[in-house]
């Protein structure tokens, strides 16, 4: 295909397999809440919500009000939890039945005020057990819970926290966070505040710490088929990436030994060889930091070929050697056969999460049954 565009092909079969595996690992009665923030980790949020709903997922998590409203606009009727506190536009969110996060007195006040005009606010109260990002420790959390309990039109539906190191082979930090969480839950119960949904587990905790499952588990990266760390990869090797990212070859040339390729001429052909240009660059989400990195390889006709010279904004060059590559063929940048987004993230000094969430707007996402 000439003039092709980059494609992110999402395998619905791999998605279903990952869900099945994660469900099998989840302790009843916990249900899955799938985070589809940041455009479903780059996989396309409204489309992923539709497919995940069809696969029986009843809860989604998002990071911003806009992400929550986008899902409702798209007709998603499942529960949606907004992970971050918001201080404006709350009435609209309550009316659209988006569950809100409260993290302190200030965010509780904002919800209580909004609920006067828009009753029916569902609140998940976040407590900080050691992540140090959102929420407060026990005493303040209890005071906020009591404030919410007195607020007309507000239902305290959830109590939750987030782990800082659940992907670490050393369980100490997670165990301490879990203890603190249980203390907060017990204090609320003693105060006569019942909270039906308790939840703590991200992907790593779901896989490595079953005692953290409670009523909801919140696996993000694992649903998409990646691992939070090598430790988690060893525990759940069955998870497979659902996305295959590919882009077309737009030009092929023979170069003689010594020919420089790309900005700065950093790479010279070490011998007479063939170089292909691929229509994918850092503006599309291929890290420029991968220029010259050993993991920077693409798959052409099933064979691994090194990316050579600097990665450009819209293009990158690949030494194809003896592979008879034609213009219009597709190069796989990452996918389940490797390299994976995990490999490339490692090579660029980052993680699969960042690679996925930075995939650009010029990529066409396609949802395929196989
Ligand atoms: C993103 C997120 C998750 C999912 O984390 P993974 O490591 O992708 O499983 C869970 N909970 C909260 C609050 C999050 O923001």
XYZ file of C-alpha atoms and ligand atoms in Angstrom:
385
model
C 0.000 0.000 0.000
C 1.508 3.312 -1.075
C 1.039 6.421 1.070
C 0.113 4.269 4.001
C -0.171 5.721 7.480
C 1.059 4.341 10.784
C -1.314 1.819 12.303
C -1.860 0.698 15.869
C -3.652 -2.616 15.517
C -5.372 -3.646 18.739
C -5.931 -7.385 19.067
C -9.285 -7.976 20.742
C -8.372 -11.607 21.225
C -5.248 -10.667 23.194
C -7.303 -8.151 25.152
C -9.810 -10.827 26.090
C -7.028 -13.262 27.056
C -5.428 -10.680 29.336
C -8.790 -9.953 30.978
C -9.437 -13.641 31.503
C -6.051 -14.099 33.106
C -6.479 -11.078 35.385
C -9.967 -12.175 36.415
C -8.630 -15.625 37.294
C -6.057 -13.952 39.538
C -8.620 -11.731 41.260
C -10.037 -12.790 44.616
C -13.821 -12.684 44.806
C -15.780 -10.536 45.308
C -13.415 -8.024 43.680
C -14.459 -6.681 40.285
C -12.215 -5.178 37.634
C -12.005 -1.413 37.272
C -9.997 -0.775 34.116
C -8.143 2.547 33.926
C -8.609 4.006 30.448
C -7.004 7.346 31.238
C -4.632 8.964 28.733
C -6.661 7.663 25.793
C -6.629 4.141 27.241
C -2.821 4.149 27.531
C -2.705 5.193 23.872
C -5.095 2.483 22.688
C -8.101 4.798 22.062
C -10.416 5.383 25.049
C -13.965 5.391 23.627
C -13.273 2.352 21.437
C -11.530 0.445 24.219
C -14.417 1.247 26.579
C -16.869 -0.190 24.074
C -14.867 -3.405 23.633
C -14.178 -3.771 27.356
C -17.869 -3.264 28.172
C -18.694 -6.018 25.722
C -16.170 -8.196 27.573
C -18.017 -7.564 30.820
C -16.013 -4.732 32.380
C -18.342 -2.606 34.525
C -15.954 0.038 35.904
C -13.553 2.450 34.223
C -11.037 4.879 35.677
C -10.023 8.208 34.157
C -7.686 11.026 35.153
C -9.581 14.112 34.032
C -13.131 15.463 33.813
C -12.736 15.716 30.029
C -11.878 12.030 29.799
C -14.960 11.116 31.857
C -17.267 13.263 29.748
C -15.766 11.953 26.506
C -16.774 8.439 27.566
C -20.326 9.489 28.456
C -20.582 11.340 25.097
C -19.547 8.117 23.410
C -22.419 6.326 25.126
C -20.460 4.444 27.773
C -22.882 3.555 30.567
C -20.523 1.654 32.901
C -19.396 3.145 36.219
C -16.668 5.751 35.790
C -14.353 6.827 38.596
C -12.452 10.074 38.145
C -9.123 9.467 39.909
C -8.118 13.125 40.423
C -9.943 15.671 42.526
C -11.584 18.447 40.478
C -12.809 21.764 41.770
C -14.989 23.053 38.952
C -17.677 21.695 36.650
C -18.711 19.200 39.318
C -22.464 19.511 38.723
C -22.052 18.270 35.144
C -20.022 15.301 36.315
C -22.542 14.401 39.029
C -25.406 14.666 36.547
C -23.556 12.294 34.260
C -23.077 9.857 37.130
C -19.289 10.106 37.273
C -17.953 8.960 40.659
C -15.681 11.649 42.138
C -12.504 11.465 44.173
C -12.180 13.433 47.371
C -8.719 13.774 48.868
C -9.090 16.349 51.671
C -11.450 18.896 53.261
C -11.081 21.262 50.334
C -12.133 18.776 47.668
C -14.907 17.509 49.999
C -16.241 21.057 50.277
C -16.295 21.421 46.492
C -18.337 18.222 46.110
C -20.687 19.101 49.021
C -21.375 22.487 47.446
C -22.021 21.035 43.995
C -24.313 18.368 45.441
C -26.637 21.083 46.748
C -27.597 21.820 43.127
C -26.917 18.356 41.757
C -27.805 15.708 44.336
C -26.595 12.155 43.865
C -22.833 12.727 44.096
C -20.933 9.471 44.449
C -17.644 9.895 46.252
C -14.542 7.723 46.596
C -12.440 9.037 49.458
C -8.724 8.646 48.888
C -6.376 8.143 51.783
C -2.599 8.476 51.596
C -0.874 5.387 52.921
C 2.601 6.126 51.572
C 2.411 7.166 47.941
C 2.604 10.848 48.904
C 0.626 12.071 45.933
C -3.052 12.559 46.848
C -4.967 12.174 50.096
C -4.162 12.382 53.782
C -3.387 9.942 56.573
C -5.884 8.402 58.997
C -7.038 11.252 61.259
C -7.655 13.746 58.460
C -9.265 11.092 56.281
C -11.688 10.285 59.091
C -12.618 13.961 59.519
C -13.236 14.274 55.769
C -15.398 11.141 55.822
C -17.502 12.630 58.623
C -17.884 15.861 56.654
C -19.025 13.923 53.584
C -21.434 11.907 55.703
C -23.167 15.115 56.805
C -23.407 16.514 53.261
C -26.871 16.235 51.708
C -26.903 14.635 48.287
C -23.502 12.963 48.776
C -22.933 9.217 49.049
C -19.620 7.950 50.359
C -19.295 4.967 48.058
C -15.598 4.159 48.098
C -12.447 4.264 50.202
C -9.191 3.853 48.350
C -5.456 4.313 48.189
C -2.615 3.814 45.715
C 0.581 1.793 46.105
C 3.998 3.297 45.505
C 6.063 0.132 45.128
C 3.798 -2.860 44.538
C 5.994 -3.885 41.563
C 9.051 -4.268 43.814
C 10.155 -7.778 44.812
C 10.482 -6.444 48.370
C 6.908 -6.414 49.747
C 7.676 -4.251 52.794
C 6.375 -0.905 51.525
C 3.197 -2.459 50.165
C 2.551 -4.331 53.411
C 2.957 -1.142 55.403
C 0.585 0.705 53.059
C -1.928 -2.123 53.311
C -1.784 -2.045 57.131
C -2.396 1.686 57.140
C -5.293 1.276 54.720
C -6.907 -1.343 56.937
C -6.508 0.970 59.938
C -8.310 3.759 58.086
C -11.093 1.394 57.017
C -11.492 0.156 60.606
C -11.594 3.718 61.971
C -14.356 4.653 59.525
C -16.299 1.576 60.498
C -15.940 2.366 64.219
C -17.284 5.836 63.466
C -20.359 4.234 61.928
C -19.422 5.196 58.382
C -19.980 2.325 56.031
C -18.130 2.427 52.724
C -19.247 -0.321 50.363
C -16.296 -0.255 47.938
C -12.722 -0.484 49.148
C -9.940 -0.631 46.583
C -6.173 -0.422 46.455
C -4.652 -2.695 43.798
C -3.002 -1.560 40.573
C -1.703 -4.162 38.075
C 1.335 -5.076 40.146
C -0.629 -5.482 43.377
C -3.301 -7.499 41.591
C -0.595 -9.891 40.399
C 1.791 -9.931 43.385
C -0.430 -9.141 46.377
C -3.823 -10.915 46.394
C -4.504 -9.667 49.926
C -4.966 -6.161 48.449
C -7.915 -6.977 46.192
C -10.901 -5.925 48.403
C -13.942 -4.936 46.261
C -12.318 -3.530 43.118
C -8.930 -4.019 41.468
C -7.567 -1.356 39.125
C -5.224 -2.997 36.601
C -4.148 -0.663 33.826
C -0.912 -1.706 32.136
C -1.597 -5.434 32.611
C -4.851 -5.225 30.648
C -2.883 -3.788 27.733
C -0.418 -6.635 28.040
C 2.662 -5.143 29.673
C 4.286 -5.492 33.058
C 5.009 -2.906 35.700
C 8.486 -4.367 36.323
C 10.635 -7.429 35.515
C 9.516 -8.922 38.852
C 5.877 -8.719 37.733
C 6.781 -10.024 34.259
C 8.141 -13.191 35.852
C 4.914 -13.657 37.853
C 2.524 -13.093 34.938
C 4.326 -14.120 31.750
C 1.033 -14.978 30.051
C 0.060 -11.337 29.532
C 0.662 -10.311 25.922
C 0.740 -6.857 24.347
C -2.527 -6.113 22.586
C -1.061 -3.449 20.309
C 1.034 -3.948 17.189
C 2.400 -0.650 15.929
C 3.472 -0.492 12.312
C 4.361 2.113 9.704
C 5.022 2.043 5.967
C 8.384 2.039 4.231
C 8.422 5.133 2.026
C 11.848 4.826 0.378
C 14.548 2.216 -0.137
C 18.108 2.840 -1.341
C 21.460 1.115 -1.757
C 24.277 2.908 0.022
C 27.986 2.301 -0.300
C 30.331 1.789 2.628
C 30.913 5.060 4.521
C 27.685 6.815 3.471
C 26.311 8.997 6.306
C 22.651 8.654 7.217
C 20.398 11.169 9.037
C 21.065 14.365 11.015
C 24.617 14.949 12.061
C 25.868 12.020 10.011
C 26.367 10.050 13.203
C 25.914 6.743 11.472
C 27.954 5.680 8.445
C 27.205 2.531 6.484
C 29.770 0.015 7.766
C 29.625 -1.772 4.400
C 27.683 -1.581 1.130
C 24.125 -2.134 2.282
C 20.452 -1.214 1.877
C 18.660 1.420 3.962
C 14.893 1.853 4.175
C 13.077 4.983 5.342
C 10.007 4.430 7.532
C 7.220 6.993 8.005
C 7.384 7.148 11.782
C 9.298 9.567 13.976
C 9.438 11.138 17.380
C 6.335 13.246 16.655
C 4.483 9.960 16.339
C 5.904 8.688 19.616
C 9.156 6.917 18.718
C 11.623 8.273 21.288
C 14.507 10.217 19.763
C 16.538 8.902 22.684
C 16.480 5.523 20.915
C 18.827 6.852 18.202
C 21.716 4.397 18.180
C 20.311 2.275 21.022
C 20.709 -1.504 20.708
C 16.966 -2.059 21.325
C 16.035 0.236 18.440
C 15.024 -2.370 15.906
C 12.000 -2.792 13.673
C 10.615 -5.961 12.196
C 10.481 -6.188 8.394
C 9.237 -9.412 6.857
C 9.563 -10.891 10.318
C 13.273 -10.037 10.601
C 14.792 -7.611 13.059
C 16.528 -4.662 11.407
C 18.392 -1.929 13.320
C 17.258 1.686 13.296
C 20.308 3.664 12.135
C 21.268 7.322 12.582
C 19.157 9.832 14.426
C 15.418 9.327 14.712
C 13.754 12.290 12.940
C 10.451 14.011 13.665
C 8.448 12.107 11.063
C 10.800 9.402 9.808
C 13.432 6.942 10.818
C 15.938 4.915 8.819
C 16.549 1.206 9.038
C 19.423 -0.888 7.737
C 17.742 -3.799 6.013
C 20.864 -5.526 4.695
C 19.829 -8.465 2.538
C 16.076 -8.260 3.182
C 14.427 -7.388 -0.157
C 12.226 -4.579 1.101
C 9.776 -2.702 -1.114
C 8.235 0.719 -0.715
C 4.786 0.302 0.867
C 5.750 -2.639 3.039
C 5.064 -2.243 6.719
C 7.687 -2.122 9.406
C 6.571 -3.246 12.868
C 7.889 -0.773 15.432
C 6.680 -2.774 18.403
C 4.339 -5.644 19.076
C 3.976 -8.992 20.818
C 6.720 -10.629 18.705
C 9.184 -7.968 19.769
C 10.605 -5.598 20.132
C 7.934 -4.737 22.701
C 7.044 -1.318 24.061
C 8.738 -2.571 27.208
C 12.004 -3.215 25.298
C 11.886 0.181 23.609
C 10.977 1.962 26.837
C 13.955 0.327 28.524
C 16.253 1.360 25.669
C 15.035 4.967 25.899
C 15.427 5.215 29.680
C 11.684 5.140 30.287
C 8.832 2.631 30.673
C 6.211 1.072 28.424
C 3.563 3.353 29.965
C 5.260 6.475 28.620
C 5.840 5.009 25.179
C 2.191 3.999 24.863
C 0.665 7.196 26.197
C 2.811 9.364 23.923
C 1.658 7.731 20.694
C 0.608 10.597 18.480
C -2.501 11.660 16.672
C -1.179 10.669 13.249
C -1.639 7.006 14.058
C -4.764 5.178 12.918
C -6.028 2.804 15.580
C -7.723 -0.342 14.289
C -9.519 -2.948 16.387
C -9.078 -6.427 14.995
C -10.750 -9.644 16.079
C -7.687 -11.888 15.856
C -3.106 4.551 36.457
C -3.649 4.084 37.736
C -3.802 2.714 38.005
C -3.286 1.641 37.073
O -1.904 1.461 37.267
P -1.136 0.288 36.446
O 0.218 0.307 36.990
O -1.215 0.696 35.008
O -1.906 -0.942 36.709
C -4.425 2.344 39.164
N -4.861 3.278 40.044
C -4.690 4.598 39.841
C -5.165 5.570 40.841
C -4.075 5.056 38.697
O -3.910 6.362 38.500
